[in-house]
PDB file with one MODEL, atoms N, CA, C and O in Angstrom:
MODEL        1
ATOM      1  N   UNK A   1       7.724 -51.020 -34.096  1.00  0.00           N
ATOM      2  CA  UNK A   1       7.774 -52.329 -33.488  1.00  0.00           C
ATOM      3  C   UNK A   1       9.208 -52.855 -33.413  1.00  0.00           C
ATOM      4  O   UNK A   1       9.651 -53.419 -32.413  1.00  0.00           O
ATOM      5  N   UNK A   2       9.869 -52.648 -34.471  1.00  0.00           N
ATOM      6  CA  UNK A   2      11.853 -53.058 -34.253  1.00  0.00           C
ATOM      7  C   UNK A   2      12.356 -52.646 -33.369  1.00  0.00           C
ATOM      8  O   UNK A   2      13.010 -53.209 -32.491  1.00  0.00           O
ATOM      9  N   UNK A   3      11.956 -51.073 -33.598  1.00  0.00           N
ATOM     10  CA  UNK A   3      12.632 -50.588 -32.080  1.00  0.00           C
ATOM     11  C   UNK A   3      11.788 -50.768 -30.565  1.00  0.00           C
ATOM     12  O   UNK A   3      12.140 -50.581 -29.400  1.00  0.00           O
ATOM     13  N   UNK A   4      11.423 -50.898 -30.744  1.00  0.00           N
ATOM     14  CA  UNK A   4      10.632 -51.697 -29.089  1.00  0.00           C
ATOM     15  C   UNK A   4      11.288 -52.832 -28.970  1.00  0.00           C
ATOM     16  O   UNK A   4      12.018 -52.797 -27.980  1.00  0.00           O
ATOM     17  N   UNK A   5      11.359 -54.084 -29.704  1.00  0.00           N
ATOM     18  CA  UNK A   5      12.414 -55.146 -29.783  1.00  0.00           C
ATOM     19  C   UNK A   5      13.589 -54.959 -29.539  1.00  0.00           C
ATOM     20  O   UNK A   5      14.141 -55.567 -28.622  1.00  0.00           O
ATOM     21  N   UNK A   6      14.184 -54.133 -30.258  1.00  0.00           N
ATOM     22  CA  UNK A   6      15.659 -54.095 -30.268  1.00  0.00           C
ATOM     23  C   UNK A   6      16.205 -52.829 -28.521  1.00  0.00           C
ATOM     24  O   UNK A   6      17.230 -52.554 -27.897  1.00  0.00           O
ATOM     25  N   UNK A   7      15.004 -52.546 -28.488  1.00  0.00           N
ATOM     26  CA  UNK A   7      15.241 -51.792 -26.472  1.00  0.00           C
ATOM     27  C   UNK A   7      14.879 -53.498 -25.777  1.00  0.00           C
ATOM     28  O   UNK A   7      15.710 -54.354 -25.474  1.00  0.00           O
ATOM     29  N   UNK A   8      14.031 -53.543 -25.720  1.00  0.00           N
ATOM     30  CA  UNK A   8      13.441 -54.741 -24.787  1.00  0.00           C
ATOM     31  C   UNK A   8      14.865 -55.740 -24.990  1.00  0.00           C
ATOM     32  O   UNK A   8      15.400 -56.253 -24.007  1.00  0.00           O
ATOM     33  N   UNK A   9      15.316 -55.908 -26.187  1.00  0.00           N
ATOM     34  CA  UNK A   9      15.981 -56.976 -26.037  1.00  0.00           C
ATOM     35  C   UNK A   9      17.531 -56.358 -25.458  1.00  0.00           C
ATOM     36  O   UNK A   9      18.191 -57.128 -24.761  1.00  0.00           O
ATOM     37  N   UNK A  10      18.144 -54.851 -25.779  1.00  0.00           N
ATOM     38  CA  UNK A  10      18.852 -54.695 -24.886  1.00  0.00           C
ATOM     39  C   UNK A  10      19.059 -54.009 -23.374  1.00  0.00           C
ATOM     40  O   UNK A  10      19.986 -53.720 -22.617  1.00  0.00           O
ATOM     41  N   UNK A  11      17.892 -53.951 -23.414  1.00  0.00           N
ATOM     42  CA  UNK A  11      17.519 -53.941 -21.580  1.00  0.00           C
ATOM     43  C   UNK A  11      17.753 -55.496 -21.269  1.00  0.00           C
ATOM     44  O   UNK A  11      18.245 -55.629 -20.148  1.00  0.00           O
ATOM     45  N   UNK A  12      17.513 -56.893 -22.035  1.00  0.00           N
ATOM     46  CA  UNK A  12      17.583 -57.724 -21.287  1.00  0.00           C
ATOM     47  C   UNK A  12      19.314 -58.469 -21.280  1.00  0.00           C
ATOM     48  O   UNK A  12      19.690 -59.331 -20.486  1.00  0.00           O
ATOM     49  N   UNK A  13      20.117 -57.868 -22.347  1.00  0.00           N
ATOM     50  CA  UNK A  13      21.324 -58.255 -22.267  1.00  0.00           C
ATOM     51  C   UNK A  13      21.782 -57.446 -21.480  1.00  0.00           C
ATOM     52  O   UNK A  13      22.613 -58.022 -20.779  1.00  0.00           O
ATOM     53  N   UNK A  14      21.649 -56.071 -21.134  1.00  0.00           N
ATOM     54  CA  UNK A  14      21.987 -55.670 -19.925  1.00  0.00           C
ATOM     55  C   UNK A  14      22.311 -55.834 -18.742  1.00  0.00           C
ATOM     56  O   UNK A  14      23.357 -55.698 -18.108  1.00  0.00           O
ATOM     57  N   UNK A  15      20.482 -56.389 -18.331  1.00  0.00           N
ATOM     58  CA  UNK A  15      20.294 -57.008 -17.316  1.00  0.00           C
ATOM     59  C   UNK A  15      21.550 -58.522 -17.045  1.00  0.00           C
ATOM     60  O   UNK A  15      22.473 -58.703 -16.251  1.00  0.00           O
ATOM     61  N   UNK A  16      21.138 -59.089 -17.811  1.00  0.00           N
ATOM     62  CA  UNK A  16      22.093 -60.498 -17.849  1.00  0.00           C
ATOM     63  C   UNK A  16      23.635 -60.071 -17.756  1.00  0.00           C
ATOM     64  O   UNK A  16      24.342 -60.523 -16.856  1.00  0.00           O
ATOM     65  N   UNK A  17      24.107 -59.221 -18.679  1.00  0.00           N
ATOM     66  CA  UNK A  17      25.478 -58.315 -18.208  1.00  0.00           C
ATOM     67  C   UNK A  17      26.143 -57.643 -16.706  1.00  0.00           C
ATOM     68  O   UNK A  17      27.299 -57.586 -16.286  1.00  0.00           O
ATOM     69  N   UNK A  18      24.669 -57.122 -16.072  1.00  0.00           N
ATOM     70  CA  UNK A  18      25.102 -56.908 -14.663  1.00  0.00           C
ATOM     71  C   UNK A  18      25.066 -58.148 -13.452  1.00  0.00           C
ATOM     72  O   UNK A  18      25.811 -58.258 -12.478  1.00  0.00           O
ATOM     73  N   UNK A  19      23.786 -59.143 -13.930  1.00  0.00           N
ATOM     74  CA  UNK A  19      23.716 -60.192 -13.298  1.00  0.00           C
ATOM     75  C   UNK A  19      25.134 -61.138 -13.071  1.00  0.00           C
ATOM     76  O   UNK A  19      25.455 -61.498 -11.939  1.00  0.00           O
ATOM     77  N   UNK A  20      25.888 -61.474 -14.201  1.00  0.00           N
ATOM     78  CA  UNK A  20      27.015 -61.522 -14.598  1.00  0.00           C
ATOM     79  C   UNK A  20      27.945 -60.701 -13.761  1.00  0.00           C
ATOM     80  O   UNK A  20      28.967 -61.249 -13.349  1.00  0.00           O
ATOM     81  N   UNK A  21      27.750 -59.666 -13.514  1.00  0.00           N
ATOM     82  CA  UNK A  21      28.986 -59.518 -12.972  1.00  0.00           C
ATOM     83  C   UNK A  21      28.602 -59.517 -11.241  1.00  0.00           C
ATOM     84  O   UNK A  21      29.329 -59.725 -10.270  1.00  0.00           O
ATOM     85  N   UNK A  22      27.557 -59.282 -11.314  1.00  0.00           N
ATOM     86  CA  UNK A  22      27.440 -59.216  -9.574  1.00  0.00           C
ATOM     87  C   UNK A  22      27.608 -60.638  -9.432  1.00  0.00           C
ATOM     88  O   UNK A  22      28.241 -60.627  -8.377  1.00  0.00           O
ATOM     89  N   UNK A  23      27.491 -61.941  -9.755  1.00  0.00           N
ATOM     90  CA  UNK A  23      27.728 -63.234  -9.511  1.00  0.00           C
ATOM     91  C   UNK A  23      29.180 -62.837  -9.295  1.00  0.00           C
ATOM     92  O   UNK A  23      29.525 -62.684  -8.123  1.00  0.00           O
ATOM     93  N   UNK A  24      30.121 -62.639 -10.299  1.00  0.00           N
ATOM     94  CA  UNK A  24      31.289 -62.843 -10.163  1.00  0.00           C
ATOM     95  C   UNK A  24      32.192 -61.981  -9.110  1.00  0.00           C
ATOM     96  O   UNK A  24      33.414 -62.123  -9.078  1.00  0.00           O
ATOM     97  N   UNK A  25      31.380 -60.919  -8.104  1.00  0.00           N
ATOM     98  CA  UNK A  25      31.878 -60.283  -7.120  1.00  0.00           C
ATOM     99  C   UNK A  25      31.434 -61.082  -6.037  1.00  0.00           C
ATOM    100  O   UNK A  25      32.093 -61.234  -5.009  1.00  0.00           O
ATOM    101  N   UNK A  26      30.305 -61.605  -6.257  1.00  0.00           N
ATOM    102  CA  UNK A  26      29.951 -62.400  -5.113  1.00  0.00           C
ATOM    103  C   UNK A  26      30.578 -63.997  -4.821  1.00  0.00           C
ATOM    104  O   UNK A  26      30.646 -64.594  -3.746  1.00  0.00           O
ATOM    105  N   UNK A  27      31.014 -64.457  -6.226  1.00  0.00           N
ATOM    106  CA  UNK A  27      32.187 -65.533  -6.094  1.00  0.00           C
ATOM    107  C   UNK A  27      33.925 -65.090  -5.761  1.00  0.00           C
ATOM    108  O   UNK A  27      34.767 -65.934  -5.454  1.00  0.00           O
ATOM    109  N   UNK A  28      34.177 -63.792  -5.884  1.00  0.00           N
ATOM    110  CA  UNK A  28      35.096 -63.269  -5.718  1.00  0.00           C
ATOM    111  C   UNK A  28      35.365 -63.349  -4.268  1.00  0.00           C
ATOM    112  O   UNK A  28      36.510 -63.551  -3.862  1.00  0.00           O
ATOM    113  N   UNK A  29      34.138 -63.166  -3.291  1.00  0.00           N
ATOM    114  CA  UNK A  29      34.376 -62.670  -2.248  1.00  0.00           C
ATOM    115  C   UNK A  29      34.685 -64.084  -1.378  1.00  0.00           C
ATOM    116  O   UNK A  29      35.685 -64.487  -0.783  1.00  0.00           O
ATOM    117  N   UNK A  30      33.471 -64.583  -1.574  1.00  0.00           N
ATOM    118  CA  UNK A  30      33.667 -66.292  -1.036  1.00  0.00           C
ATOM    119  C   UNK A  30      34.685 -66.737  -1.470  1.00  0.00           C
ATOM    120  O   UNK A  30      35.395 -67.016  -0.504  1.00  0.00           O
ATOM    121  N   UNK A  31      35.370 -67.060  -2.753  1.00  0.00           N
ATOM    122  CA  UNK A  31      36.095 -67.674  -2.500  1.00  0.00           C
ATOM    123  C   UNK A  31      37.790 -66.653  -1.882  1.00  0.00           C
ATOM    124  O   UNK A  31      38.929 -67.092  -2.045  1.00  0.00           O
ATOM    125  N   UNK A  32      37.423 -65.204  -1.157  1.00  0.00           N
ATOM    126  CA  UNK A  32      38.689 -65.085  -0.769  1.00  0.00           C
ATOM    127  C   UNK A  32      38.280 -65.414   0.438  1.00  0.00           C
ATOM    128  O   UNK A  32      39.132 -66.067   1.041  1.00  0.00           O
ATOM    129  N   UNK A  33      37.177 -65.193   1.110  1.00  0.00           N
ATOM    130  CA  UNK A  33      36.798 -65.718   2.390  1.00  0.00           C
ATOM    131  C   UNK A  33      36.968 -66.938   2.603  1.00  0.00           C
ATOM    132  O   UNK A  33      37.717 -67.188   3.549  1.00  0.00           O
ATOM    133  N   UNK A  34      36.540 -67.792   2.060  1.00  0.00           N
ATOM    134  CA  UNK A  34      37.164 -69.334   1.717  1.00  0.00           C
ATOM    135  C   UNK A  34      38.310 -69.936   1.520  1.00  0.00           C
ATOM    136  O   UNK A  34      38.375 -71.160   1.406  1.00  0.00           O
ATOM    137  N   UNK A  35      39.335 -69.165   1.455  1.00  0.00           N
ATOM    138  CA  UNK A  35      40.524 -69.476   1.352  1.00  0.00           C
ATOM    139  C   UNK A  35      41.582 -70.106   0.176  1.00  0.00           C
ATOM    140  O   UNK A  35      42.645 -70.725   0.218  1.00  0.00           O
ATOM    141  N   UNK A  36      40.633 -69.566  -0.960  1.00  0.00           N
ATOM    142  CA  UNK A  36      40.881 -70.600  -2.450  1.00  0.00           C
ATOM    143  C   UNK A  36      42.018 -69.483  -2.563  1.00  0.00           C
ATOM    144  O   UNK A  36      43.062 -69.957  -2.116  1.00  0.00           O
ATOM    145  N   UNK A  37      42.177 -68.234  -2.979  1.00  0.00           N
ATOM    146  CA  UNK A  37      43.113 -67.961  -3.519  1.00  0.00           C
ATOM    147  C   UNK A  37      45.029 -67.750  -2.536  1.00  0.00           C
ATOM    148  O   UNK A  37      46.033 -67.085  -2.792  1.00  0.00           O
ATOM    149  N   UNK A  38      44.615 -68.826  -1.318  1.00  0.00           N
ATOM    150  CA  UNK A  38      45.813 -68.863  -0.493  1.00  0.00           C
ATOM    151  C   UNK A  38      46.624 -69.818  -1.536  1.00  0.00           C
ATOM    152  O   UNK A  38      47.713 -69.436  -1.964  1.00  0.00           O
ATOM    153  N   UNK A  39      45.924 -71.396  -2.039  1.00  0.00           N
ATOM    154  CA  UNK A  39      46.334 -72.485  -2.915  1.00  0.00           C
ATOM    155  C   UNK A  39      46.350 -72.331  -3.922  1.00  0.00           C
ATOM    156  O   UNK A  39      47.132 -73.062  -4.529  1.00  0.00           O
ATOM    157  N   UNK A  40      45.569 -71.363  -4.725  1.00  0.00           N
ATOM    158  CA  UNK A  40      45.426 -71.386  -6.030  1.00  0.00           C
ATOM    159  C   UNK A  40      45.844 -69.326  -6.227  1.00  0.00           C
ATOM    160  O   UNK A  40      44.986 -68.483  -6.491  1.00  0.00           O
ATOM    161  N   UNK A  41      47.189 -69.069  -6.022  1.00  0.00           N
ATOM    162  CA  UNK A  41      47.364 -67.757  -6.346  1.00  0.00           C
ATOM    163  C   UNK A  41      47.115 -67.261  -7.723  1.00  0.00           C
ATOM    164  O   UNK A  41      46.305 -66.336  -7.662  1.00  0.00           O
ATOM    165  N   UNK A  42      47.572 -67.563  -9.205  1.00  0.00           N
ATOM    166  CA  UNK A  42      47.351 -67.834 -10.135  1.00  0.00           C
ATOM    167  C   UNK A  42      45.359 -67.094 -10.273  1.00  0.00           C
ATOM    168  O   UNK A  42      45.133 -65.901 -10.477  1.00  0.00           O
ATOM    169  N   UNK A  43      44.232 -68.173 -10.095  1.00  0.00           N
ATOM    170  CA  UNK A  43      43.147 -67.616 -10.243  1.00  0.00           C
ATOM    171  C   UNK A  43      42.670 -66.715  -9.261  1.00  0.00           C
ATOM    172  O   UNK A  43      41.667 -66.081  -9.587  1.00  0.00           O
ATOM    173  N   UNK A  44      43.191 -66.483  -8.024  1.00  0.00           N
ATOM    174  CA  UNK A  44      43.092 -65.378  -7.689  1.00  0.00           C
ATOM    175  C   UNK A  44      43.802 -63.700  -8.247  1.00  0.00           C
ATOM    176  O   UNK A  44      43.488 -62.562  -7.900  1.00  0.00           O
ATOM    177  N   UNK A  45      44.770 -64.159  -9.153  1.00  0.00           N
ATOM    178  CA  UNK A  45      45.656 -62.734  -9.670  1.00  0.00           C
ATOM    179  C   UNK A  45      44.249 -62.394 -10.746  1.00  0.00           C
ATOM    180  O   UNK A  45      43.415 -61.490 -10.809  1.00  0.00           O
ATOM    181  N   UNK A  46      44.481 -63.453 -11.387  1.00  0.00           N
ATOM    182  CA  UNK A  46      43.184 -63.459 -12.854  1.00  0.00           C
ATOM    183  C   UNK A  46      41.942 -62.589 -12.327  1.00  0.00           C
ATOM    184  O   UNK A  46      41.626 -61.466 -12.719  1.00  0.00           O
ATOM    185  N   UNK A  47      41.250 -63.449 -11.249  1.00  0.00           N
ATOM    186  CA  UNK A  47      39.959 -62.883 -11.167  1.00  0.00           C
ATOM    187  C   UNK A  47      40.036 -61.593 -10.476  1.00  0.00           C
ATOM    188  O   UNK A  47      39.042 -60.868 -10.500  1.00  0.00           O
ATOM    189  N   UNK A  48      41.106 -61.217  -9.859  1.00  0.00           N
ATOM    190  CA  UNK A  48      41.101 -59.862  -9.165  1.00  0.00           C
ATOM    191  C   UNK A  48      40.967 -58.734 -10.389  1.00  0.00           C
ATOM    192  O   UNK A  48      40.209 -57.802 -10.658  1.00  0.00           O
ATOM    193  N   UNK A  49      42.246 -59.416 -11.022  1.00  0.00           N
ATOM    194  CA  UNK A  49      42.468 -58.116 -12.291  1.00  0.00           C
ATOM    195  C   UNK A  49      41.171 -58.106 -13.202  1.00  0.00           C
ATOM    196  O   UNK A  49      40.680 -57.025 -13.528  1.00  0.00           O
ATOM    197  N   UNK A  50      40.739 -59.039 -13.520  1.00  0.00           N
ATOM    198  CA  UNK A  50      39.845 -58.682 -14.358  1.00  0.00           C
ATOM    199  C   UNK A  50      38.327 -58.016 -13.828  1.00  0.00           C
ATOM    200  O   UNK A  50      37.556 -57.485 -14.627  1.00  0.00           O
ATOM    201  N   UNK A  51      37.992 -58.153 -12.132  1.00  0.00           N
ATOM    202  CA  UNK A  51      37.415 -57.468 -11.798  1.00  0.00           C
ATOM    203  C   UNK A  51      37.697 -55.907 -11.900  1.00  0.00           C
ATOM    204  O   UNK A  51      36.955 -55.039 -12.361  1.00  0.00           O
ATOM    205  N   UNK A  52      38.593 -55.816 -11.510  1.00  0.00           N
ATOM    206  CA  UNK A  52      39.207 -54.241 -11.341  1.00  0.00           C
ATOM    207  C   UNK A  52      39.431 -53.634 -12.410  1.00  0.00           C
ATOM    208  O   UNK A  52      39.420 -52.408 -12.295  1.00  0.00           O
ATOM    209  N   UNK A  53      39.646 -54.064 -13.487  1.00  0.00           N
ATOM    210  CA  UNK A  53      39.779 -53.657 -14.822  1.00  0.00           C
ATOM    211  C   UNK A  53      38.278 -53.642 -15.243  1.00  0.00           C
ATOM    212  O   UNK A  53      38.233 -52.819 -16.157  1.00  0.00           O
ATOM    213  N   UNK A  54      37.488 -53.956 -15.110  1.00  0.00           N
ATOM    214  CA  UNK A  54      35.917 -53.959 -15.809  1.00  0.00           C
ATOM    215  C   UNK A  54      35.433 -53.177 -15.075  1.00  0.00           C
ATOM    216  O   UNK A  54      34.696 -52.316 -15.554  1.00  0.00           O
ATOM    217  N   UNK A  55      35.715 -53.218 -13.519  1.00  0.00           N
ATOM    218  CA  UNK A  55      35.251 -52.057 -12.751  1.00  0.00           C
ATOM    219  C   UNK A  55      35.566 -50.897 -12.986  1.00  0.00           C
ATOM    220  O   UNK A  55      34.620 -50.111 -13.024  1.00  0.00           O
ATOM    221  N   UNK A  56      36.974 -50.324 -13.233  1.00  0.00           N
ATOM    222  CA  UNK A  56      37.839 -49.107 -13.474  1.00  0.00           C
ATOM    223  C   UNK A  56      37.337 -48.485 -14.781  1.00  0.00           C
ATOM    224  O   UNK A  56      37.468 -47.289 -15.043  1.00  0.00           O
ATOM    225  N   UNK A  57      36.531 -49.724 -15.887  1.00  0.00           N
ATOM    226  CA  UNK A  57      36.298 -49.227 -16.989  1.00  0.00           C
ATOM    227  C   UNK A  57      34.772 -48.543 -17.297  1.00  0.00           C
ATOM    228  O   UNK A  57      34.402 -47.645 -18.054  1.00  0.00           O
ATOM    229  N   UNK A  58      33.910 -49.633 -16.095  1.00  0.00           N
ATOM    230  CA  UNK A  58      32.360 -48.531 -15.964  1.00  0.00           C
ATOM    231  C   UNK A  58      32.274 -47.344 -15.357  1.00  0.00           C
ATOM    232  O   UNK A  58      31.569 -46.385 -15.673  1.00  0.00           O
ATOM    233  N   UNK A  59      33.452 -47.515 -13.969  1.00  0.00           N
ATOM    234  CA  UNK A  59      33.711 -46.312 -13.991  1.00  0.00           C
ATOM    235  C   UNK A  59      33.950 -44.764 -14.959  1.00  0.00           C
ATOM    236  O   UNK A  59      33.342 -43.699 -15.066  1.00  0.00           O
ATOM    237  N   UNK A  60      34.923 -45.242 -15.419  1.00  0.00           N
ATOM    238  CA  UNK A  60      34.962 -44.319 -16.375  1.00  0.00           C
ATOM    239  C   UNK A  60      34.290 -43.947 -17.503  1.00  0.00           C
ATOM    240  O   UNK A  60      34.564 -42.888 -18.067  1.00  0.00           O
ATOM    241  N   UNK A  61      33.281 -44.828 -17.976  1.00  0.00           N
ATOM    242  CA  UNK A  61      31.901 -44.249 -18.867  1.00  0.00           C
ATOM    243  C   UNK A  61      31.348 -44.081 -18.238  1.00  0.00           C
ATOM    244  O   UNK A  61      30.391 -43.560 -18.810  1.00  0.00           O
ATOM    245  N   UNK A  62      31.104 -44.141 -16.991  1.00  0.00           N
ATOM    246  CA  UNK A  62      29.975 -43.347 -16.183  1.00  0.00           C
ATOM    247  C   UNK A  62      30.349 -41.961 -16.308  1.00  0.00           C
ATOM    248  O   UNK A  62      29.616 -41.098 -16.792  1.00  0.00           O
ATOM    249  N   UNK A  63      31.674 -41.743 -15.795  1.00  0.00           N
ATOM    250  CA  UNK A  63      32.149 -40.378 -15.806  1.00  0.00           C
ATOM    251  C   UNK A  63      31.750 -39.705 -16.742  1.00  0.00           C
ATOM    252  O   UNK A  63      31.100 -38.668 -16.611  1.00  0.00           O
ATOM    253  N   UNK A  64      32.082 -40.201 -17.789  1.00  0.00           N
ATOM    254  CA  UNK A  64      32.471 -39.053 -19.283  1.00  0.00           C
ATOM    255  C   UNK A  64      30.808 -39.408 -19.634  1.00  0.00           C
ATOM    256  O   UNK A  64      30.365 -38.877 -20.653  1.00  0.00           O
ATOM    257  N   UNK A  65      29.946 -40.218 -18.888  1.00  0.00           N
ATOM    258  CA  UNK A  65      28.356 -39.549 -19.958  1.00  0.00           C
ATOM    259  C   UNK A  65      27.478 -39.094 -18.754  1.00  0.00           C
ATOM    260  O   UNK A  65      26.534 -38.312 -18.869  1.00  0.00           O
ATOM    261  N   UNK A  66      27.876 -39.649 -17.619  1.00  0.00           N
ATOM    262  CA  UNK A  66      26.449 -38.886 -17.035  1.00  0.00           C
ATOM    263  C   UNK A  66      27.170 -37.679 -15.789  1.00  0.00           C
ATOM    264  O   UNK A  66      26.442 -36.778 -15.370  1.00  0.00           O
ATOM    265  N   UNK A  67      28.253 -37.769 -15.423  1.00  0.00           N
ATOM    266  CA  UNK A  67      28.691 -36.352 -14.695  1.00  0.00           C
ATOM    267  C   UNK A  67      29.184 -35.648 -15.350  1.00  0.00           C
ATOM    268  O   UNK A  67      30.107 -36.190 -15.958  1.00  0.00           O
ATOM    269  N   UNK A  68      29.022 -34.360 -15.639  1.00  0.00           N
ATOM    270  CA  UNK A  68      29.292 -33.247 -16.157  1.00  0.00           C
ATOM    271  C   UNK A  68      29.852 -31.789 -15.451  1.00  0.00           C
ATOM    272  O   UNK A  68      30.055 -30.801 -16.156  1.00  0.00           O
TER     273      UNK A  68
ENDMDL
END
């Protein structure tokens, strides 16, 4: 029974982990389409890098566990 809990419950931080980030690609995009990071360069450097850096990094555990 713990371990049924302790899956269920991290399947659901998971879930909330990717939800999380697909919001923040999808605010990424609007606001470059929108024109926020023409005025505000600063949170556009931030949110780029830290996309690309979290991206570059699932990348690479994808690599090293499921292609072989």
């Amino acid at each position: 029974m713990k371990q049924q809990a302790l899956l269920i419950l991290l399947i659901a931080i998971s879930l909330a982990g990717f939800s999380v980030y697909c919001y923040a690609w999808i605010d990424w995009v609007q606001d470059l389409s929108g024109g926020v990071y023409t005025t505000n360069i600063w949170e556009g450097s931030y949110e780029t890098t830290a996309l690309l850096i979290y991206t570059a990094a699932a990348l690479r555990f994808m690599a090293r566990r499921f292609i072989k």
